[in-house]
Tab-separated table of N, CA and C in Angstrom:
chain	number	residue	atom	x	y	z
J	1	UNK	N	-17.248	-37.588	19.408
J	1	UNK	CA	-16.184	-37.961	18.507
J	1	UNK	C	-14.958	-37.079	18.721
J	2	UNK	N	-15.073	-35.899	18.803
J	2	UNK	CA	-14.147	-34.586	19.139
J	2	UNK	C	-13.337	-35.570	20.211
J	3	UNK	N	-13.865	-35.510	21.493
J	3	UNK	CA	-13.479	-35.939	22.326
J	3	UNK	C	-12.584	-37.346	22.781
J	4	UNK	N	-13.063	-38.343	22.066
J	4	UNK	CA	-12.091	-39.280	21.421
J	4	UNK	C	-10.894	-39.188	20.396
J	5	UNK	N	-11.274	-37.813	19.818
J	5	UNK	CA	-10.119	-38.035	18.839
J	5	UNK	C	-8.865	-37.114	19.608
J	6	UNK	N	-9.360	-36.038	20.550
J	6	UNK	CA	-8.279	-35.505	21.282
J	6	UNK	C	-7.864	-36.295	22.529
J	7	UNK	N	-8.828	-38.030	23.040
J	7	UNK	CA	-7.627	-38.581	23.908
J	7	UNK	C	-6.509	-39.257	23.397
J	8	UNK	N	-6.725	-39.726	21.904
J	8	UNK	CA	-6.049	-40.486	21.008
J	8	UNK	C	-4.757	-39.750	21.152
J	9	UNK	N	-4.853	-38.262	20.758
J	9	UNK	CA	-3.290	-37.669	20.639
J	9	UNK	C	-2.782	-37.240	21.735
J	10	UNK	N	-3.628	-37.615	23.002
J	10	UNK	CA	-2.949	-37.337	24.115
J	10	UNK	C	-2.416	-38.689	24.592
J	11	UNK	N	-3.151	-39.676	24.710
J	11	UNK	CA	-2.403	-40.722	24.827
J	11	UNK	C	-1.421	-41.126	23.647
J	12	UNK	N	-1.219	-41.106	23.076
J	12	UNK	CA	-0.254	-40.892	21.972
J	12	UNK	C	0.763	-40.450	22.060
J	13	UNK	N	0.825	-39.477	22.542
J	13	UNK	CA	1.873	-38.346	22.598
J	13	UNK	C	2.429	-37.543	21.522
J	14	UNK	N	1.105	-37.801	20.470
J	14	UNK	CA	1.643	-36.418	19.606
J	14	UNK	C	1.331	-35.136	19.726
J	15	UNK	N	1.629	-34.171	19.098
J	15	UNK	CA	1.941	-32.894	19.228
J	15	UNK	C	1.601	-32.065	18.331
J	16	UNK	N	0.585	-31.430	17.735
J	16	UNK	CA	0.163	-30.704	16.632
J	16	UNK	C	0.948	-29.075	16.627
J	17	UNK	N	2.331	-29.431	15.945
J	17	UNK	CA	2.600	-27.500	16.129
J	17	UNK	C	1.492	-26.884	15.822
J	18	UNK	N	1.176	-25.548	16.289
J	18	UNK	CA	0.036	-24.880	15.308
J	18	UNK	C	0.844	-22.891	15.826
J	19	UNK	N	0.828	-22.377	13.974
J	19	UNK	CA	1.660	-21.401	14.011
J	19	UNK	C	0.517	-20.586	13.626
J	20	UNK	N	0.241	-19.227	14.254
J	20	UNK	CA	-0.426	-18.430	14.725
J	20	UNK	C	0.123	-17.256	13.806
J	21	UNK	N	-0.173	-16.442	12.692
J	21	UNK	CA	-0.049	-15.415	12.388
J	21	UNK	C	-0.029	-14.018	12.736
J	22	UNK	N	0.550	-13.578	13.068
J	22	UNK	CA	1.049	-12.363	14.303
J	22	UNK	C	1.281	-10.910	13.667
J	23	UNK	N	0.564	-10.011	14.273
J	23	UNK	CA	1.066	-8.645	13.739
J	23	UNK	C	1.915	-8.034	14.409
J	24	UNK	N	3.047	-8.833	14.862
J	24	UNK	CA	3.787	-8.510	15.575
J	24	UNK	C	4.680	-7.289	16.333
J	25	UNK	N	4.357	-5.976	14.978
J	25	UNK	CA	4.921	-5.298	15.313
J	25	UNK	C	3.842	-3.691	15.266
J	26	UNK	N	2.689	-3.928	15.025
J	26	UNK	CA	1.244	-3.730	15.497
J	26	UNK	C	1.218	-3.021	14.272
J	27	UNK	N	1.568	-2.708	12.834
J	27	UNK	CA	1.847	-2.163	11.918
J	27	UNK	C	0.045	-1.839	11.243
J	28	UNK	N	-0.093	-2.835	11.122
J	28	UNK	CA	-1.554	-3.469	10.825
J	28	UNK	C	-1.134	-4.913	9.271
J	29	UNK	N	-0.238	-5.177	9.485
J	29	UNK	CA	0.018	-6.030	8.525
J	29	UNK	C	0.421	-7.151	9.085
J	30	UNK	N	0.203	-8.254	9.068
J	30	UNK	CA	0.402	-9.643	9.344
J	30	UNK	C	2.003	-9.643	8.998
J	31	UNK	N	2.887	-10.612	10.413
J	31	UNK	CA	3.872	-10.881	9.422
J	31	UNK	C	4.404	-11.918	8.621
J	32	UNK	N	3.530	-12.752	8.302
J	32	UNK	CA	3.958	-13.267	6.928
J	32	UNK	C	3.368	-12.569	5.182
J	33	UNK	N	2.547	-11.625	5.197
J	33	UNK	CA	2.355	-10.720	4.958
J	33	UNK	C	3.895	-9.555	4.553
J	34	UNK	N	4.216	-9.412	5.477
J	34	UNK	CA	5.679	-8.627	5.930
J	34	UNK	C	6.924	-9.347	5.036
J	35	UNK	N	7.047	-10.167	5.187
J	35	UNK	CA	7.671	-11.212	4.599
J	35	UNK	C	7.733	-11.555	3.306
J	36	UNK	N	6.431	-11.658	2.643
J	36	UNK	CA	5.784	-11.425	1.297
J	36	UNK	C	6.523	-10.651	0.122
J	37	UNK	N	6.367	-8.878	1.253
J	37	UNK	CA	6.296	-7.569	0.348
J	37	UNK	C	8.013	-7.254	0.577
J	38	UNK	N	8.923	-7.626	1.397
J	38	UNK	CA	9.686	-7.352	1.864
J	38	UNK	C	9.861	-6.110	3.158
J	39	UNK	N	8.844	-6.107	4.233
J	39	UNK	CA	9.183	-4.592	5.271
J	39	UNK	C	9.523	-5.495	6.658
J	40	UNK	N	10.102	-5.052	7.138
J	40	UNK	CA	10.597	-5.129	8.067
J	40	UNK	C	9.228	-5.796	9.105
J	41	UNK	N	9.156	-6.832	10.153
J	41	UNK	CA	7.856	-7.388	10.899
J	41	UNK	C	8.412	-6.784	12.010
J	42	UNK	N	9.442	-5.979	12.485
J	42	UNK	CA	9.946	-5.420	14.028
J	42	UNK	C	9.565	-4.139	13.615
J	43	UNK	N	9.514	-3.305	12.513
J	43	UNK	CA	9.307	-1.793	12.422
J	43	UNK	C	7.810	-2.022	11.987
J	44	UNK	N	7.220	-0.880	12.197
J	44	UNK	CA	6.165	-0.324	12.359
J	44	UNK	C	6.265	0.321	11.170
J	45	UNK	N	7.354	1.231	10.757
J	45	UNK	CA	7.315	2.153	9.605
J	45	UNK	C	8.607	1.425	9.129
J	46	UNK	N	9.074	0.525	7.728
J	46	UNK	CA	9.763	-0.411	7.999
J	46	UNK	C	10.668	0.767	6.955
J	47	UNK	N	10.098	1.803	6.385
J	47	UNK	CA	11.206	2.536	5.291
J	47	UNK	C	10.984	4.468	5.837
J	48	UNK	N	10.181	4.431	7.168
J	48	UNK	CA	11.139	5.704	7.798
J	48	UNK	C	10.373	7.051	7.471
J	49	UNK	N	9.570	6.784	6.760
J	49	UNK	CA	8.566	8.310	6.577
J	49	UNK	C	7.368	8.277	6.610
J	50	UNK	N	7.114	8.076	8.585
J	50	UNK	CA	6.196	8.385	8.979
J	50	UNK	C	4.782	7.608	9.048
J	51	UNK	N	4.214	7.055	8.095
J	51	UNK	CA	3.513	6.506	7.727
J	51	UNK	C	3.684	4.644	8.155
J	52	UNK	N	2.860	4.036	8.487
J	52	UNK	CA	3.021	2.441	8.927
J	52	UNK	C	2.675	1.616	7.844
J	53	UNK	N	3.311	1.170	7.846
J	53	UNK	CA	3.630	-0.195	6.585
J	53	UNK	C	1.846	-0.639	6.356
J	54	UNK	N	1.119	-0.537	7.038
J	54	UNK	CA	0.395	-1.360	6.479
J	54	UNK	C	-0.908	0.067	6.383
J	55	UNK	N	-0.836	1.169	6.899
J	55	UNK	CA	-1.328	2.103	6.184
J	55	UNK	C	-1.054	2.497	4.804
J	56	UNK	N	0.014	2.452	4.413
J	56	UNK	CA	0.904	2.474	3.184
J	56	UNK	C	0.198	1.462	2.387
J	57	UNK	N	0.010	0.540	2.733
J	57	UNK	CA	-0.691	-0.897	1.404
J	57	UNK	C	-2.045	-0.771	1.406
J	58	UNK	N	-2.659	-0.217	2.263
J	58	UNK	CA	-3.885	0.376	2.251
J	58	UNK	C	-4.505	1.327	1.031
J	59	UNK	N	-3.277	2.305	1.725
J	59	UNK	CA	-3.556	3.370	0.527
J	59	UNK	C	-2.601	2.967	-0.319
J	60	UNK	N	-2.032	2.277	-1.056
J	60	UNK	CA	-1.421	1.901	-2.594
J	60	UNK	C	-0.072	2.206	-3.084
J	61	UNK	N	0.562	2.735	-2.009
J	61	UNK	CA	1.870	2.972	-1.960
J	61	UNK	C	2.487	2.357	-1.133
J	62	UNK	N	4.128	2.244	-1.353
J	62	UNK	CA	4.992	1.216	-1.473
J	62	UNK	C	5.553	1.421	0.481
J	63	UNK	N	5.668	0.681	0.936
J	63	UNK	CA	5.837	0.814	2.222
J	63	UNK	C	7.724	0.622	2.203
J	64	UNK	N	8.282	0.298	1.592
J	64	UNK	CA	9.543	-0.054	1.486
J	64	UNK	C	10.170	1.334	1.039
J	65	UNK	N	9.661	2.016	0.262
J	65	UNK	CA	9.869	3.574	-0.591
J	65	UNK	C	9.525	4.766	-0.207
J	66	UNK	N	10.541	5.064	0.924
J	66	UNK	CA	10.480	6.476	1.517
J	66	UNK	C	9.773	7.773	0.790
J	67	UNK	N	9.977	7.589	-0.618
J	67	UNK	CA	9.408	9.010	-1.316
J	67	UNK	C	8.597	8.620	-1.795
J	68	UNK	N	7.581	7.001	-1.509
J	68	UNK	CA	6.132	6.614	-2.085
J	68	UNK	C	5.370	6.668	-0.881
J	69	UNK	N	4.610	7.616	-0.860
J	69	UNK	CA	3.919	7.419	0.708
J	69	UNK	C	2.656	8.379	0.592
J	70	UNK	N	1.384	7.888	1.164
J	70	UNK	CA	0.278	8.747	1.182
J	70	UNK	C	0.297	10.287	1.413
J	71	UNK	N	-0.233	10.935	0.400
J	71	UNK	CA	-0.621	12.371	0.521
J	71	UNK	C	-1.201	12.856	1.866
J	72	UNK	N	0.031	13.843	2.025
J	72	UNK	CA	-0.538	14.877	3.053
J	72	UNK	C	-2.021	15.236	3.624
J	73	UNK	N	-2.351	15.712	2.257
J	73	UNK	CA	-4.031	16.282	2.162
J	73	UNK	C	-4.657	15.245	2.028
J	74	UNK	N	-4.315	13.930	2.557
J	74	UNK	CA	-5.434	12.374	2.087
J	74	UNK	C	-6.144	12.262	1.116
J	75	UNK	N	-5.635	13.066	-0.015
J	75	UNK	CA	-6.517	12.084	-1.317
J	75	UNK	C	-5.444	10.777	-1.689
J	76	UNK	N	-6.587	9.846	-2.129
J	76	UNK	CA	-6.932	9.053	-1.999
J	76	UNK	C	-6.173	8.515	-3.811
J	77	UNK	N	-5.084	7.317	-3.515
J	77	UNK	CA	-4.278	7.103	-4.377
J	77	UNK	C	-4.856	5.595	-4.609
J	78	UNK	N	-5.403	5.667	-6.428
J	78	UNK	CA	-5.501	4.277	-6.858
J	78	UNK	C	-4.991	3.569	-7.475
J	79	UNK	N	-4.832	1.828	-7.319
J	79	UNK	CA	-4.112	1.054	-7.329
J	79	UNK	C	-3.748	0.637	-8.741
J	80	UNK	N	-4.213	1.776	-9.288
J	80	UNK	CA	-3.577	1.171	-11.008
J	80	UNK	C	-2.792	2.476	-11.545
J	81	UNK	N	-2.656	2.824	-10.819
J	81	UNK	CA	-1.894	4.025	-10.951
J	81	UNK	C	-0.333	3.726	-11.571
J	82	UNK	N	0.499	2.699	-11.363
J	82	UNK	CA	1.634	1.835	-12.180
J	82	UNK	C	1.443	1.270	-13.357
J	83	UNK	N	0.220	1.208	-13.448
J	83	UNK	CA	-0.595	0.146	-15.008
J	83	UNK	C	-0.298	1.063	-16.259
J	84	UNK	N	-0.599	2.671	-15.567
J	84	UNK	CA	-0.608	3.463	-17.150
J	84	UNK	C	0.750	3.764	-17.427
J	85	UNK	N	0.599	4.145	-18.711
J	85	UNK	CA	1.748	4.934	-19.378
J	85	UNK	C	0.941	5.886	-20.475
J	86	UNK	N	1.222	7.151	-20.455
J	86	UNK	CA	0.822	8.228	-21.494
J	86	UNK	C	0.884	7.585	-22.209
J	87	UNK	N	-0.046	7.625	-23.367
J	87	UNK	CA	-0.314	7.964	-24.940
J	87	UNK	C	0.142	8.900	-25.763
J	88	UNK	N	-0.667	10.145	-25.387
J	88	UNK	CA	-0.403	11.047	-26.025
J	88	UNK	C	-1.641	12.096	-25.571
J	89	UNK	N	-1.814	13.446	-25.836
J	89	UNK	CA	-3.195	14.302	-25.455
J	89	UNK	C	-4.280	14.268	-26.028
J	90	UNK	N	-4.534	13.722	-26.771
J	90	UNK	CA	-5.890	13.478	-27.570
J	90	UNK	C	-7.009	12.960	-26.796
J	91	UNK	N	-8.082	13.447	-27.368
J	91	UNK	CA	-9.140	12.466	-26.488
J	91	UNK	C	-9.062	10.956	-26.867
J	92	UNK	N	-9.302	9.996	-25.452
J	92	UNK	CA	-8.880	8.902	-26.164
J	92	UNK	C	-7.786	8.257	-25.128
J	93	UNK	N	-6.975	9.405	-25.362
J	93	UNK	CA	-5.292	8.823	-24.945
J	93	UNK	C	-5.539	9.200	-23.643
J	94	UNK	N	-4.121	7.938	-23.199
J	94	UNK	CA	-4.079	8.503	-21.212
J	94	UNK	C	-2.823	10.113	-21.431
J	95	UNK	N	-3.047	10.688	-20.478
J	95	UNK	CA	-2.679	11.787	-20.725
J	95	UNK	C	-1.200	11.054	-19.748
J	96	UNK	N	-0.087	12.197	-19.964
J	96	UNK	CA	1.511	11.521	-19.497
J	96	UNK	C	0.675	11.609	-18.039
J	97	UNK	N	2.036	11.023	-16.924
J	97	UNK	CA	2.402	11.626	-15.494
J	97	UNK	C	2.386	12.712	-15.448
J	98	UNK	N	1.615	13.765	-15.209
J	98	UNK	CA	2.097	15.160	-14.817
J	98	UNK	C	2.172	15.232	-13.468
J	99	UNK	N	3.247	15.918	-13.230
J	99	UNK	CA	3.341	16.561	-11.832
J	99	UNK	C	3.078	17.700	-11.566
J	100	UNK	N	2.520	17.832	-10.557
J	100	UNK	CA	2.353	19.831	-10.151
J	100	UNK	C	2.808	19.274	-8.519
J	101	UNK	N	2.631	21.104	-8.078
J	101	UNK	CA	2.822	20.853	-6.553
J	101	UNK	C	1.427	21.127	-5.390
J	102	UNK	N	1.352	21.005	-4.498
J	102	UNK	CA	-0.159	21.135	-4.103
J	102	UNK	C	-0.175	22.191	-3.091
J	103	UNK	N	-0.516	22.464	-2.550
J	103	UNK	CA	-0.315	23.881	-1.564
J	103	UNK	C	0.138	23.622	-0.415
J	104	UNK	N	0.313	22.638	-0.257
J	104	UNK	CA	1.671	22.394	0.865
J	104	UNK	C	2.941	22.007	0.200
J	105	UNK	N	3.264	22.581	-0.832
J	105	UNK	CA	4.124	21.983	-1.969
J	105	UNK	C	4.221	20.402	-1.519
J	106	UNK	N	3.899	19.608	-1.854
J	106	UNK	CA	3.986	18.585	-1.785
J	106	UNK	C	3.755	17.827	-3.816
J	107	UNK	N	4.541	17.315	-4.255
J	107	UNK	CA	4.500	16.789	-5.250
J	107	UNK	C	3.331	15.551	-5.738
J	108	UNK	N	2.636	16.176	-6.298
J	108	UNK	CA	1.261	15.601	-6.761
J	108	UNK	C	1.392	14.943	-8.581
J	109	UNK	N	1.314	13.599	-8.361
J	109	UNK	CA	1.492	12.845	-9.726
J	109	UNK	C	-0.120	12.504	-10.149
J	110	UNK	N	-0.273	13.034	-11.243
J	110	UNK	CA	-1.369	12.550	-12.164
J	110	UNK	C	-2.262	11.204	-12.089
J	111	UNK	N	-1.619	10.056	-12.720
J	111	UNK	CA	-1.349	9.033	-12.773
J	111	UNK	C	-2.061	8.134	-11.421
J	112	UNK	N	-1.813	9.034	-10.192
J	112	UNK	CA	-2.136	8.314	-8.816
J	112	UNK	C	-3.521	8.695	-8.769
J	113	UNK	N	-3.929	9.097	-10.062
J	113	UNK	CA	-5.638	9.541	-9.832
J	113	UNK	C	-6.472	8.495	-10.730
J	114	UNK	N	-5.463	7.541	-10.970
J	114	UNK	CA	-6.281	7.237	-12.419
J	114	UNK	C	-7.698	6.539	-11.448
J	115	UNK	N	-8.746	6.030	-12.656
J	115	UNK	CA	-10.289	5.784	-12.265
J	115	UNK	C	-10.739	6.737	-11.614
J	116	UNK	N	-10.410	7.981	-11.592
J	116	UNK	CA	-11.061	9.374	-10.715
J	116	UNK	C	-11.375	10.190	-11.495
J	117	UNK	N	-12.370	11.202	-11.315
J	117	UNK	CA	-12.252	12.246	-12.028
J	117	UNK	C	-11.300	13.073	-11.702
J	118	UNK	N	-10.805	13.828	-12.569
J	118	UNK	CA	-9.434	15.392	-12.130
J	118	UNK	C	-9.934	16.652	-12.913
J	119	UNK	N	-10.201	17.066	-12.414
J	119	UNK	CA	-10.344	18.685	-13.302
J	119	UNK	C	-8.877	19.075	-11.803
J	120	UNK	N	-7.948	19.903	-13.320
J	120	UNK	CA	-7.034	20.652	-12.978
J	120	UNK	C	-6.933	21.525	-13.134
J	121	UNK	N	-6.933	22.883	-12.169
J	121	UNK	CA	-6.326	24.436	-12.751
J	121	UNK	C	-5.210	24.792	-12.563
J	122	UNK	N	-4.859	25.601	-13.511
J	122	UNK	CA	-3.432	26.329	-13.327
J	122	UNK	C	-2.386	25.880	-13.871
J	123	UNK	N	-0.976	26.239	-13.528
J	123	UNK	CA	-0.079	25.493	-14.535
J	123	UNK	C	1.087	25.255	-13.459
J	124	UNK	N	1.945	24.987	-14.288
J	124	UNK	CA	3.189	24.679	-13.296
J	124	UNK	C	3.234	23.284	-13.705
J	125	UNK	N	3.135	22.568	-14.187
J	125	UNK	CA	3.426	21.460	-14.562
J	125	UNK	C	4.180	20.784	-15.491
J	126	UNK	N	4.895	19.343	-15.066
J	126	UNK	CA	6.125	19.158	-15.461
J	126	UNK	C	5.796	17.455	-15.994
């Protein structure tokens, strides 16, 4: 049957476009994908710090947002991390965004831990 139905469109002379989804720019993200989120399908790193667009959506940060980009020390940033907003300190409540810095000073947000455990020492926090 296969075989009859592909002399049909050859004698025919029709033509089935068929469009192929491409990672065109080896990022690891498809580009209609690319297209989607808004990054660039010719750059690799479509907003410039380092990191490849589709490592970036991996780990949960914004590939378009130069100062949103996976931690140095690779912990590991989860995807509801935009969902919260502080409460207040009580048990109970989500505690604010705190920031500290991490020993590569690198700016470490709270918030990007949520569903994790955190025990924090020390202070410096803002």
């Amino acid at each position: 049957m296969r075989l009859l139905a592909a002399a049909f469109f050859l004698a025919t002379g029709c033509v089935a476009e068929v469009k192929i989804d491409v990672d065109g720019d080896g990022d690891g993200l498809l580009d209609s994908v690319e297209a989607e989120i808004g990054t660039d399908p010719g750059k690799t790193d479509s907003d410039g710090d380092e990191y490849a667009d589709g490592e970036e959506v991996d780990g949960n940060t914004d590939p378009t947002n130069p100062d949103d980009k996976p931690y140095a020390l690779g912990w590991q940033i989860d995807d509801c991390r935009n969902d919260l907003e502080g409460t207040g300190t009580e048990p109970g409540n989500v505690a604010d965004n705190y920031t500290w810095g991490d020993q590569l000073g690198e700016t470490v947000k709270l918030h990007d831990f949520c569903n994790q455990v955190v025990m924090v020492v020390g202070a410096g926090f803002t």
